[in-house]
Amino acid sequence: MAHEADIEIVTFGPNDPEDPRNWPQRRKVGIVAMLCVMSFCAVFGSSSYAPGETQVEKVYGVSEVIASTGLTCVRSAYLVRFFTGCAAACPLNNGTGLSADMFNNDMKKLGKALLYYFCPLSGPVFGTLVGFFVAAKSTGSALWVVRVHFFFSIAVLPLAYMLPETHGPTLLARKAKRLRAEGRNAYAAHEVRKLSKMELIQRHIIRPSVMITCEPIIQGAALWISLAYGIIYFFFEAYPVVFVKQHNFPFILGGLPFLAIPVGMVFVMVFFEPILRFSNSITIPGVTTKGSSLATPEGRLKVVVSACFLMPISLFWFAWTSGPETHWIAPTLSGIPFGYSMYLIFSCFNAYSSQTYTIYASSASSCNVFVRSLIASVLPVLAHYLLDNLGTKWGGMHSCFVSWISELKKGGAVSIFGFLSLGLLPIPLIFIRYGASLRQHSRFAQEALSIVADMQHMRQKQHEGGTTTSTISEEHNQAPLNQGITSTLSEELTQVDNIAENDSVLGVV
């Protein structure tokens, strides 16, 4: 590499057309739409198979549990599903960063809402809806529910090659490479120092593993997110029992009750700001004061308290009205508060983690994704045992405790999740009351704050002309070579590789 004294640092100018934030609005909306479709497709297949399980049982003569796995050869499936998981993770994990790369303020919030929350959460719901229709129409084959997702994936595949790069540091590196080909000694900031293989392993594997093990904030957030996400996949087994078997829905319409869940999600997306203001105006005795500041990470957690209360209410509502003696509209409508609470739980706890760990937000998010995916992979298999032994509802409350236990044994699989969510209710209250102390004693939160402060200090010095480093932007492409890059800035630039990759996380929330 060239001597530091000769290096020109490449940056984006205010009106640089290569900066994704300066791209035409139509192009940015098109990119978001493409990634929305890819994210939707990635999770669509996780549930579209479920309605076809009954056909698989009949055609191949296997049990419910074996049919729910969707496997014919376990050894090959391990390998294939590994690559499937890797491919599906790409659009799901890139949504937040992409919206932050291209948008500011309200458009960034909308992009994140669509890419990171609505599409991944609604995809399984619509996958089940389509799965019921396909399974009902394809009586000659039990595999059409799988083929539909295969054809959907093939149709979406070209979008992966049409998506442009939006990551700022990567675009700056390409720009610097082009300038070097023209004879300039230009480098992007994060090119000054490249990460070693051990540093990459430490950043992407070791750090998230340590965080999920040692950070109470991540553990609490992961518990709530995993429970909400896992219940969705439990519902894929419970809804057919309730509406097809108990309420005698035509099989082709068995997925329609799922539509109540995205209705609750859309309600939050549309009215989030009024909901946030109303929640902030409420005082929680012993926990918060009226009108607490939204500037702190805990300030936006008050809104999730309502979601955490609504979650068990919606589950008990569904459980206790799921019997054939109750009109089908009652358990169907329980999906609206469930969708409302699930969306808020996802968005608020992820936002809290992002604000707490700032540049380490990607590691925190990966912890949540890992735990929730693990839970979601197990619950569909356990659902059969729970539904067969406990049923879908709570048999009733009686004055005699022994009778209550016997009734609960007869029915209450969904009620179990209601009680689990009740047990997790203290988590958001603890975060609101003691979150500042938890952040202060968190190694990763304090380390991230220190790096962000250094980054802001470095940028301030560059804006004030306090360094002698030359900067190449689109407006100053012919900037003269300035000699004598300072050792202080050189040391700060070695930290930029830790910042640049996750810089898009800053200000997302």
Short mmCIF file of C-alpha atoms in Angstrom, two decimals:
data_model
loop_
_atom_site.label_atom_id
_atom_site.label_comp_id
_atom_site.label_asym_id
_atom_site.label_seq_id
_atom_site.Cartn_x
_atom_site.Cartn_y
_atom_site.Cartn_z
CA MET A 1 0.00 0.00 0.00
CA ALA A 2 1.19 3.50 -0.61
CA HIS A 3 2.65 5.58 2.14
CA GLU A 4 0.08 7.27 4.38
CA ALA A 5 1.49 10.68 3.45
CA ASP A 6 0.36 10.18 -0.14
CA ILE A 7 -3.16 8.90 0.51
CA GLU A 8 -6.27 10.71 -0.69
CA ILE A 9 -9.47 9.77 1.14
CA VAL A 10 -12.50 9.28 -1.10
CA THR A 11 -15.86 10.51 0.19
CA PHE A 12 -19.28 11.39 -1.18
CA GLY A 13 -20.00 15.03 -1.93
CA PRO A 14 -23.32 16.68 -0.93
CA ASN A 15 -24.81 16.19 -4.43
CA ASP A 16 -22.72 13.22 -5.53
CA PRO A 17 -24.82 11.11 -7.95
CA GLU A 18 -22.95 7.99 -6.81
CA ASP A 19 -24.31 8.42 -3.26
CA PRO A 20 -27.43 6.19 -2.90
CA ARG A 21 -29.11 8.96 -0.89
CA ASN A 22 -28.98 11.15 -4.01
CA TRP A 23 -30.48 8.59 -6.38
CA PRO A 24 -33.87 9.42 -7.97
CA GLN A 25 -36.80 8.62 -5.71
CA ARG A 26 -38.37 6.35 -8.32
CA ARG A 27 -35.24 4.22 -8.47
CA LYS A 28 -35.04 3.92 -4.69
CA VAL A 29 -38.69 2.90 -4.40
CA GLY A 30 -38.13 0.27 -7.10
CA ILE A 31 -35.17 -1.16 -5.19
CA VAL A 32 -37.24 -1.36 -2.00
CA ALA A 33 -40.04 -3.09 -3.90
CA MET A 34 -37.64 -5.69 -5.31
CA LEU A 35 -36.19 -6.50 -1.90
CA CYS A 36 -39.70 -6.64 -0.42
CA VAL A 37 -40.63 -9.33 -2.95
CA MET A 38 -37.42 -11.24 -2.21
CA SER A 39 -37.98 -11.05 1.56
CA PHE A 40 -41.59 -12.14 1.13
CA CYS A 41 -40.52 -15.11 -1.01
CA ALA A 42 -37.85 -16.14 1.50
CA VAL A 43 -40.40 -16.73 4.27
CA PHE A 44 -43.36 -17.69 2.05
CA GLY A 45 -42.15 -21.27 1.76
CA SER A 46 -41.70 -21.68 5.51
CA SER A 47 -45.47 -22.03 5.89
CA SER A 48 -46.93 -22.83 2.46
CA TYR A 49 -46.09 -26.51 3.00
CA ALA A 50 -48.13 -26.85 6.21
CA PRO A 51 -51.60 -27.20 4.58
CA GLY A 52 -50.32 -30.08 2.46
CA GLU A 53 -49.24 -32.21 5.41
CA THR A 54 -52.53 -34.13 5.47
CA GLN A 55 -52.04 -35.19 1.85
CA VAL A 56 -48.46 -36.24 2.60
CA GLU A 57 -49.72 -38.42 5.46
CA LYS A 58 -52.26 -40.16 3.22
CA VAL A 59 -50.10 -40.57 0.12
CA TYR A 60 -46.94 -41.76 1.89
CA GLY A 61 -48.51 -43.38 4.95
CA VAL A 62 -46.47 -41.49 7.54
CA SER A 63 -47.33 -39.96 10.90
CA GLU A 64 -48.23 -36.30 11.48
CA VAL A 65 -44.82 -35.59 13.00
CA ILE A 66 -42.92 -37.09 10.05
CA ALA A 67 -45.15 -35.27 7.58
CA SER A 68 -44.56 -31.93 9.35
CA THR A 69 -40.80 -32.21 8.76
CA GLY A 70 -41.21 -32.33 4.98
CA LEU A 71 -38.24 -34.69 4.71
CA THR A 72 -37.74 -37.84 2.66
CA CYS A 73 -33.98 -38.19 3.15
CA VAL A 74 -32.74 -36.70 6.39
CA ARG A 75 -29.02 -36.62 5.49
CA SER A 76 -29.45 -34.79 2.19
CA ALA A 77 -32.06 -32.47 3.70
CA TYR A 78 -29.57 -31.22 6.29
CA LEU A 79 -27.23 -30.08 3.52
CA VAL A 80 -29.94 -28.65 1.27
CA ARG A 81 -31.65 -26.76 4.09
CA PHE A 82 -28.34 -25.31 5.19
CA PHE A 83 -27.94 -23.64 1.81
CA THR A 84 -31.64 -22.70 1.79
CA GLY A 85 -31.18 -20.92 5.11
CA CYS A 86 -28.09 -19.09 3.87
CA ALA A 87 -29.92 -17.91 0.74
CA ALA A 88 -33.05 -16.83 2.63
CA ALA A 89 -30.99 -14.89 5.17
CA CYS A 90 -29.65 -12.50 2.51
CA PRO A 91 -32.81 -10.48 1.74
CA LEU A 92 -34.05 -10.74 5.33
CA ASN A 93 -30.86 -9.34 6.86
CA ASN A 94 -30.19 -6.63 4.27
CA GLY A 95 -33.50 -4.79 4.55
CA THR A 96 -32.62 -2.44 7.40
CA GLY A 97 -29.22 -1.52 6.01
CA LEU A 98 -30.58 -0.93 2.51
CA SER A 99 -33.30 1.46 3.68
CA ALA A 100 -30.77 3.37 5.81
CA ASP A 101 -28.32 3.54 2.88
CA MET A 102 -30.83 5.23 0.57
CA PHE A 103 -33.36 7.15 2.66
CA ASN A 104 -33.55 9.81 5.31
CA ASN A 105 -36.14 10.34 8.03
CA ASP A 106 -39.70 9.25 7.21
CA MET A 107 -38.88 7.34 4.02
CA LYS A 108 -36.19 5.44 5.91
CA LYS A 109 -38.71 4.46 8.58
CA LEU A 110 -41.18 3.30 5.94
CA GLY A 111 -38.51 1.30 4.11
CA LYS A 112 -37.45 -0.38 7.32
CA ALA A 113 -41.06 -1.09 8.28
CA LEU A 114 -41.71 -2.81 4.95
CA LEU A 115 -38.44 -4.67 4.57
CA TYR A 116 -37.57 -5.70 8.09
CA TYR A 117 -40.97 -6.22 9.72
CA PHE A 118 -44.04 -6.42 7.51
CA CYS A 119 -42.74 -8.64 4.69
CA PRO A 120 -40.94 -11.19 6.91
CA LEU A 121 -43.91 -11.36 9.31
CA SER A 122 -46.71 -11.41 6.73
CA GLY A 123 -44.95 -13.80 4.32
CA PRO A 124 -45.71 -16.92 6.39
CA VAL A 125 -49.34 -15.81 6.78
CA PHE A 126 -49.93 -15.48 3.04
CA GLY A 127 -47.88 -18.63 2.45
CA THR A 128 -50.41 -20.58 4.49
CA LEU A 129 -53.31 -18.93 2.66
CA VAL A 130 -51.91 -19.96 -0.72
CA GLY A 131 -50.96 -23.38 0.64
CA PHE A 132 -54.58 -24.18 1.54
CA PHE A 133 -55.76 -23.20 -1.93
CA VAL A 134 -53.08 -25.23 -3.71
CA ALA A 135 -53.50 -28.27 -1.46
CA ALA A 136 -57.27 -28.24 -2.05
CA LYS A 137 -56.90 -28.03 -5.83
CA SER A 138 -53.97 -30.44 -6.30
CA THR A 139 -55.62 -33.64 -5.14
CA GLY A 140 -53.53 -35.72 -7.52
CA SER A 141 -50.19 -34.85 -5.95
CA ALA A 142 -49.03 -34.03 -2.44
CA LEU A 143 -46.03 -32.06 -3.68
CA TRP A 144 -47.66 -29.10 -5.41
CA VAL A 145 -47.47 -27.02 -2.22
CA VAL A 146 -43.68 -27.35 -2.54
CA ARG A 147 -43.62 -26.79 -6.29
CA VAL A 148 -45.51 -23.50 -6.00
CA HIS A 149 -42.76 -22.07 -3.81
CA PHE A 150 -40.14 -23.47 -6.18
CA PHE A 151 -41.69 -21.66 -9.16
CA PHE A 152 -42.13 -18.51 -7.07
CA SER A 153 -38.42 -18.62 -6.17
CA ILE A 154 -37.41 -19.10 -9.81
CA ALA A 155 -39.51 -16.08 -10.80
CA VAL A 156 -37.93 -13.94 -8.07
CA LEU A 157 -34.34 -15.07 -8.72
CA PRO A 158 -33.59 -12.47 -11.46
CA LEU A 159 -34.29 -9.70 -8.96
CA ALA A 160 -31.16 -10.70 -7.04
CA TYR A 161 -29.05 -9.82 -10.08
CA MET A 162 -30.93 -6.58 -10.71
CA LEU A 163 -30.38 -5.11 -7.24
CA PRO A 164 -27.63 -2.46 -7.26
CA GLU A 165 -25.06 -2.05 -4.50
CA THR A 166 -26.20 0.52 -1.92
CA HIS A 167 -23.57 0.06 0.79
CA GLY A 168 -21.74 3.39 1.03
CA PRO A 169 -18.26 2.10 2.00
CA THR A 170 -18.37 -0.49 -0.79
CA LEU A 171 -19.31 2.15 -3.37
CA LEU A 172 -16.51 4.40 -2.10
CA ALA A 173 -14.05 1.52 -2.43
CA ARG A 174 -15.13 1.03 -6.06
CA LYS A 175 -14.77 4.74 -6.69
CA ALA A 176 -11.28 4.71 -5.17
CA LYS A 177 -10.31 1.72 -7.30
CA ARG A 178 -11.45 3.57 -10.42
CA LEU A 179 -9.39 6.62 -9.41
CA ARG A 180 -6.33 4.47 -8.76
CA ALA A 181 -6.67 3.09 -12.29
CA GLU A 182 -6.46 6.71 -13.47
CA GLY A 183 -3.19 7.19 -11.60
CA ARG A 184 -4.51 8.72 -8.38
CA ASN A 185 -3.40 7.39 -4.99
CA ALA A 186 -6.98 7.27 -3.69
CA TYR A 187 -8.43 5.01 -1.05
CA ALA A 188 -11.76 4.72 0.73
CA ALA A 189 -11.49 5.19 4.48
CA HIS A 190 -12.08 1.54 5.36
CA GLU A 191 -9.48 0.42 2.79
CA VAL A 192 -6.68 1.95 4.86
CA ARG A 193 -6.81 -1.10 7.07
CA LYS A 194 -8.31 -4.43 6.08
CA LEU A 195 -9.61 -6.96 8.58
CA SER A 196 -7.74 -10.20 9.09
CA LYS A 197 -9.53 -13.56 8.99
CA MET A 198 -9.44 -13.80 12.78
CA GLU A 199 -10.93 -10.33 13.07
CA LEU A 200 -13.74 -11.33 10.71
CA ILE A 201 -14.43 -14.45 12.78
CA GLN A 202 -14.38 -12.40 15.96
CA ARG A 203 -16.79 -9.82 14.52
CA HIS A 204 -19.33 -12.10 12.89
CA ILE A 205 -19.24 -15.28 15.02
CA ILE A 206 -17.59 -14.77 18.39
CA ARG A 207 -19.09 -11.36 19.19
CA PRO A 208 -22.76 -12.36 18.62
CA SER A 209 -22.20 -15.59 20.58
CA VAL A 210 -20.79 -13.68 23.54
CA MET A 211 -23.55 -11.07 23.34
CA ILE A 212 -26.41 -13.59 23.46
CA THR A 213 -24.69 -15.30 26.40
CA CYS A 214 -23.77 -12.27 28.51
CA GLU A 215 -26.09 -9.38 27.59
CA PRO A 216 -29.40 -9.25 29.55
CA ILE A 217 -30.89 -6.74 27.11
CA ILE A 218 -30.38 -9.08 24.15
CA GLN A 219 -31.61 -12.07 26.13
CA GLY A 220 -34.83 -10.34 27.17
CA ALA A 221 -35.51 -9.02 23.68
CA ALA A 222 -34.77 -12.42 22.13
CA LEU A 223 -37.22 -14.14 24.50
CA TRP A 224 -40.12 -11.89 23.50
CA ILE A 225 -39.32 -11.87 19.78
CA SER A 226 -38.84 -15.65 19.71
CA LEU A 227 -42.11 -16.28 21.55
CA ALA A 228 -44.10 -14.04 19.20
CA TYR A 229 -42.47 -15.51 16.10
CA GLY A 230 -42.79 -19.09 17.33
CA ILE A 231 -46.50 -18.69 18.04
CA ILE A 232 -47.07 -17.81 14.38
CA TYR A 233 -45.66 -21.19 13.37
CA PHE A 234 -47.66 -22.91 16.08
CA PHE A 235 -50.78 -21.30 14.62
CA PHE A 236 -50.02 -22.93 11.26
CA GLU A 237 -50.87 -26.22 12.94
CA ALA A 238 -53.58 -24.94 15.31
CA TYR A 239 -55.69 -22.90 12.85
CA PRO A 240 -56.57 -25.89 10.62
CA VAL A 241 -57.68 -27.81 13.72
CA VAL A 242 -59.85 -24.93 14.91
CA PHE A 243 -61.41 -23.76 11.66
CA VAL A 244 -61.38 -26.82 9.38
CA LYS A 245 -61.99 -29.63 11.86
CA GLN A 246 -64.00 -27.85 14.57
CA HIS A 247 -65.81 -25.12 12.58
CA ASN A 248 -66.15 -27.16 9.37
CA PHE A 249 -64.55 -24.62 7.04
CA PRO A 250 -64.08 -25.86 3.46
CA PHE A 251 -60.43 -26.88 3.22
CA ILE A 252 -59.76 -24.36 0.46
CA LEU A 253 -60.83 -21.53 2.82
CA GLY A 254 -58.88 -22.82 5.81
CA GLY A 255 -56.25 -20.09 5.52
CA LEU A 256 -58.62 -17.09 5.40
CA PRO A 257 -58.68 -16.54 9.20
CA PHE A 258 -54.94 -15.82 9.02
CA LEU A 259 -55.72 -12.53 7.25
CA ALA A 260 -56.69 -10.97 10.58
CA ILE A 261 -53.02 -11.04 11.64
CA PRO A 262 -51.64 -8.74 8.88
CA VAL A 263 -54.64 -6.44 9.50
CA GLY A 264 -53.24 -5.82 12.98
CA MET A 265 -49.77 -5.22 11.52
CA VAL A 266 -51.04 -2.68 8.99
CA PHE A 267 -52.92 -0.85 11.76
CA VAL A 268 -49.64 -0.34 13.63
CA MET A 269 -47.81 0.78 10.48
CA VAL A 270 -50.45 3.40 9.70
CA PHE A 271 -51.04 4.72 13.22
CA PHE A 272 -47.65 4.17 14.84
CA GLU A 273 -46.95 7.85 15.61
CA PRO A 274 -50.31 8.45 17.38
CA ILE A 275 -49.87 5.17 19.26
CA LEU A 276 -46.38 6.26 20.31
CA ARG A 277 -47.57 9.67 21.52
CA PHE A 278 -50.48 8.15 23.44
CA SER A 279 -48.23 5.57 25.09
CA ASN A 280 -45.76 8.26 26.08
CA SER A 281 -48.53 10.26 27.77
CA ILE A 282 -49.34 7.38 30.13
CA THR A 283 -47.65 6.96 33.49
CA ILE A 284 -46.73 3.47 34.67
CA PRO A 285 -46.67 3.66 38.50
CA GLY A 286 -43.25 2.90 39.91
CA VAL A 287 -41.73 2.58 36.43
CA THR A 288 -42.14 5.76 34.36
CA THR A 289 -43.27 9.35 34.60
CA LYS A 290 -45.73 11.09 32.29
CA GLY A 291 -44.24 12.40 29.07
CA SER A 292 -40.84 10.72 29.49
CA SER A 293 -38.23 11.60 26.91
CA LEU A 294 -38.16 9.72 23.61
CA ALA A 295 -34.50 10.59 23.19
CA THR A 296 -33.32 7.70 25.37
CA PRO A 297 -33.54 4.08 24.19
CA GLU A 298 -36.00 3.36 27.02
CA GLY A 299 -38.23 6.26 25.95
CA ARG A 300 -39.78 4.27 23.10
CA LEU A 301 -40.30 1.10 25.13
CA LYS A 302 -43.51 2.32 26.78
CA VAL A 303 -45.38 1.57 23.57
CA VAL A 304 -44.28 -2.08 23.67
CA VAL A 305 -45.80 -2.53 27.14
CA SER A 306 -49.28 -2.36 25.58
CA ALA A 307 -48.22 -4.97 23.03
CA CYS A 308 -46.89 -7.27 25.74
CA PHE A 309 -50.23 -6.99 27.56
CA LEU A 310 -52.22 -7.57 24.36
CA MET A 311 -50.25 -10.70 23.47
CA PRO A 312 -51.63 -12.92 26.30
CA ILE A 313 -55.08 -11.33 25.89
CA SER A 314 -55.17 -12.29 22.20
CA LEU A 315 -53.94 -15.81 22.96
CA PHE A 316 -56.50 -16.42 25.71
CA TRP A 317 -59.15 -14.90 23.44
CA PHE A 318 -58.28 -17.38 20.69
CA ALA A 319 -57.97 -20.32 23.09
CA TRP A 320 -61.24 -19.80 24.94
CA THR A 321 -63.35 -19.11 21.83
CA SER A 322 -61.89 -21.79 19.57
CA GLY A 323 -64.49 -24.46 20.30
CA PRO A 324 -67.31 -25.38 17.88
CA GLU A 325 -69.89 -23.93 20.28
CA THR A 326 -68.54 -20.41 19.55
CA HIS A 327 -69.02 -18.58 16.25
CA TRP A 328 -65.92 -18.72 14.04
CA ILE A 329 -65.62 -14.94 13.89
CA ALA A 330 -64.60 -14.80 17.57
CA PRO A 331 -61.30 -16.71 17.27
CA THR A 332 -60.68 -15.08 13.89
CA LEU A 333 -60.81 -11.55 15.32
CA SER A 334 -58.26 -12.48 17.98
CA GLY A 335 -55.68 -12.36 15.19
CA ILE A 336 -55.96 -8.55 14.96
CA PRO A 337 -54.59 -7.79 18.46
CA PHE A 338 -52.08 -10.60 17.99
CA GLY A 339 -50.77 -9.02 14.76
CA TYR A 340 -50.72 -5.62 16.47
CA SER A 341 -48.71 -6.89 19.42
CA MET A 342 -46.36 -9.04 17.34
CA TYR A 343 -45.44 -6.14 15.04
CA LEU A 344 -44.77 -3.79 17.98
CA ILE A 345 -42.76 -6.43 19.83
CA PHE A 346 -40.56 -6.99 16.80
CA SER A 347 -40.08 -3.34 15.92
CA CYS A 348 -39.66 -1.93 19.44
CA PHE A 349 -37.32 -4.56 20.84
CA ASN A 350 -35.20 -4.48 17.68
CA ALA A 351 -35.14 -0.69 17.85
CA TYR A 352 -34.13 -0.83 21.51
CA SER A 353 -31.27 -3.20 20.69
CA SER A 354 -30.15 -0.97 17.81
CA GLN A 355 -30.11 2.16 19.98
CA THR A 356 -28.33 0.35 22.80
CA TYR A 357 -25.56 -1.27 20.75
CA THR A 358 -25.41 1.27 17.84
CA ILE A 359 -22.57 0.01 15.60
CA TYR A 360 -22.95 -3.50 17.06
CA ALA A 361 -26.65 -3.54 16.18
CA SER A 362 -26.07 -6.09 13.42
CA SER A 363 -24.62 -8.53 15.95
CA ALA A 364 -27.54 -7.91 18.29
CA SER A 365 -30.01 -8.45 15.45
CA SER A 366 -28.31 -11.70 14.42
CA CYS A 367 -28.75 -12.99 17.98
CA ASN A 368 -32.49 -12.30 17.81
CA VAL A 369 -32.78 -13.90 14.37
CA PHE A 370 -30.91 -17.02 15.47
CA VAL A 371 -33.01 -17.61 18.59
CA ARG A 372 -36.35 -16.89 16.92
CA SER A 373 -35.51 -19.17 13.96
CA LEU A 374 -34.49 -21.95 16.34
CA ILE A 375 -37.79 -21.68 18.23
CA ALA A 376 -39.82 -21.47 15.02
CA SER A 377 -38.17 -24.64 13.67
CA VAL A 378 -39.11 -26.65 16.76
CA LEU A 379 -42.67 -25.51 17.48
CA PRO A 380 -44.39 -26.99 14.38
CA VAL A 381 -43.16 -30.44 15.43
CA LEU A 382 -44.15 -29.95 19.07
CA ALA A 383 -47.50 -28.51 18.01
CA HIS A 384 -48.87 -31.95 17.16
CA TYR A 385 -48.12 -33.29 20.63
CA LEU A 386 -49.55 -30.19 22.29
CA LEU A 387 -52.74 -30.17 20.22
CA ASP A 388 -53.30 -33.93 20.56
CA ASN A 389 -52.83 -33.92 24.33
CA LEU A 390 -54.10 -30.48 25.34
CA GLY A 391 -56.42 -29.41 22.54
CA THR A 392 -56.77 -25.82 21.38
CA LYS A 393 -58.69 -24.25 24.24
CA TRP A 394 -58.84 -24.05 27.98
CA GLY A 395 -61.61 -26.37 29.08
CA GLY A 396 -62.92 -23.90 31.67
CA MET A 397 -62.30 -22.48 35.14
CA HIS A 398 -63.89 -24.24 38.10
CA SER A 399 -63.83 -23.49 41.77
CA CYS A 400 -62.24 -26.81 42.52
CA PHE A 401 -58.51 -26.73 41.82
CA VAL A 402 -58.42 -30.45 40.97
CA SER A 403 -61.18 -30.00 38.40
CA TRP A 404 -59.33 -27.01 36.96
CA ILE A 405 -56.19 -29.13 36.49
CA SER A 406 -58.12 -31.91 34.79
CA GLU A 407 -59.83 -29.47 32.45
CA LEU A 408 -56.52 -27.80 31.62
CA LYS A 409 -55.10 -31.20 30.73
CA LYS A 410 -57.99 -31.76 28.33
CA GLY A 411 -57.55 -28.50 26.52
CA GLY A 412 -55.16 -25.61 26.64
CA ALA A 413 -52.27 -25.76 24.15
CA VAL A 414 -52.80 -22.13 23.16
CA SER A 415 -53.37 -21.13 26.78
CA ILE A 416 -49.87 -22.39 27.57
CA PHE A 417 -48.43 -19.70 25.30
CA GLY A 418 -50.72 -17.17 26.95
CA PHE A 419 -49.23 -18.04 30.33
CA LEU A 420 -45.71 -17.91 28.88
CA SER A 421 -46.33 -14.39 27.60
CA LEU A 422 -47.72 -13.43 31.01
CA GLY A 423 -44.49 -14.66 32.56
CA LEU A 424 -42.47 -12.41 30.24
CA LEU A 425 -44.49 -9.27 31.03
CA PRO A 426 -41.92 -7.90 33.53
CA ILE A 427 -39.18 -7.74 30.85
CA PRO A 428 -40.20 -4.43 29.18
CA LEU A 429 -40.94 -2.92 32.60
CA ILE A 430 -37.48 -3.92 33.83
CA PHE A 431 -35.90 -2.43 30.71
CA ILE A 432 -37.79 0.85 31.18
CA ARG A 433 -36.92 1.09 34.88
CA TYR A 434 -33.36 -0.24 34.87
CA GLY A 435 -32.35 -0.03 31.20
CA ALA A 436 -29.99 2.90 31.72
CA SER A 437 -28.13 0.96 34.40
CA LEU A 438 -27.99 -2.17 32.23
CA ARG A 439 -26.54 -0.16 29.36
CA GLN A 440 -24.01 1.48 31.64
CA HIS A 441 -22.77 -1.91 32.84
CA SER A 442 -22.80 -3.47 29.35
CA ARG A 443 -19.33 -3.96 27.91
CA PHE A 444 -20.54 -3.91 24.31
CA ALA A 445 -22.87 -0.93 24.71
CA GLN A 446 -20.13 1.19 26.27
CA GLU A 447 -17.56 0.06 23.71
CA ALA A 448 -19.93 0.97 20.87
CA LEU A 449 -20.59 4.41 22.36
CA SER A 450 -16.86 5.04 22.63
CA ILE A 451 -16.26 4.14 18.96
CA VAL A 452 -19.19 6.29 17.82
CA ALA A 453 -17.81 9.23 19.81
CA ASP A 454 -14.42 8.76 18.11
CA MET A 455 -16.10 8.62 14.71
CA GLN A 456 -18.06 11.81 15.36
CA HIS A 457 -14.91 13.53 16.61
CA MET A 458 -13.05 12.48 13.45
CA ARG A 459 -15.82 13.75 11.19
CA GLN A 460 -15.98 17.03 13.08
CA LYS A 461 -12.25 17.55 12.59
CA GLN A 462 -12.60 16.82 8.88
CA HIS A 463 -15.44 19.32 8.51
CA GLU A 464 -13.50 21.98 10.40
CA GLY A 465 -10.40 21.41 8.29
CA GLY A 466 -8.49 20.24 11.31
CA THR A 467 -6.69 17.51 9.39
CA THR A 468 -4.35 17.62 6.44
CA THR A 469 -5.95 14.69 4.68
CA SER A 470 -7.20 15.36 1.19
CA THR A 471 -10.76 14.38 0.42
CA ILE A 472 -12.02 13.39 -3.01
CA SER A 473 -15.69 13.97 -3.69
CA GLU A 474 -17.59 14.36 -6.94
CA GLU A 475 -17.36 18.14 -6.63
CA HIS A 476 -13.63 18.06 -5.83
CA ASN A 477 -12.42 15.26 -7.99
CA GLN A 478 -9.24 17.18 -8.79
CA ALA A 479 -8.29 17.99 -5.19
CA PRO A 480 -4.52 18.38 -4.82
CA LEU A 481 -2.49 15.82 -2.96
CA ASN A 482 -1.89 17.06 0.55
CA GLN A 483 1.06 15.66 2.36
CA GLY A 484 1.50 14.64 5.95
CA ILE A 485 -1.55 12.73 7.12
CA THR A 486 -1.50 13.01 10.89
CA SER A 487 -0.80 9.98 13.04
CA THR A 488 -3.91 10.68 15.10
CA LEU A 489 -6.19 10.51 12.09
CA SER A 490 -4.36 7.43 10.87
CA GLU A 491 -5.14 5.70 14.13
CA GLU A 492 -8.77 6.81 13.95
CA LEU A 493 -9.09 5.51 10.41
CA THR A 494 -8.12 2.05 11.62
CA GLN A 495 -11.42 2.08 13.52
CA VAL A 496 -13.51 3.05 10.50
CA ASP A 497 -13.65 -0.54 9.29
CA ASN A 498 -15.48 -1.29 12.52
CA ILE A 499 -17.83 1.62 11.84
CA ALA A 500 -18.33 1.71 8.09
CA GLU A 501 -19.89 -1.71 7.78
CA ASN A 502 -22.54 -0.91 10.37
CA ASP A 503 -22.69 2.86 9.87
CA SER A 504 -26.04 2.50 8.15
CA VAL A 505 -27.50 1.34 11.45
CA LEU A 506 -26.97 4.78 12.99
CA GLY A 507 -30.09 6.88 12.98
CA VAL A 508 -32.33 4.12 11.67
CA VAL A 509 -34.50 4.07 14.75
#
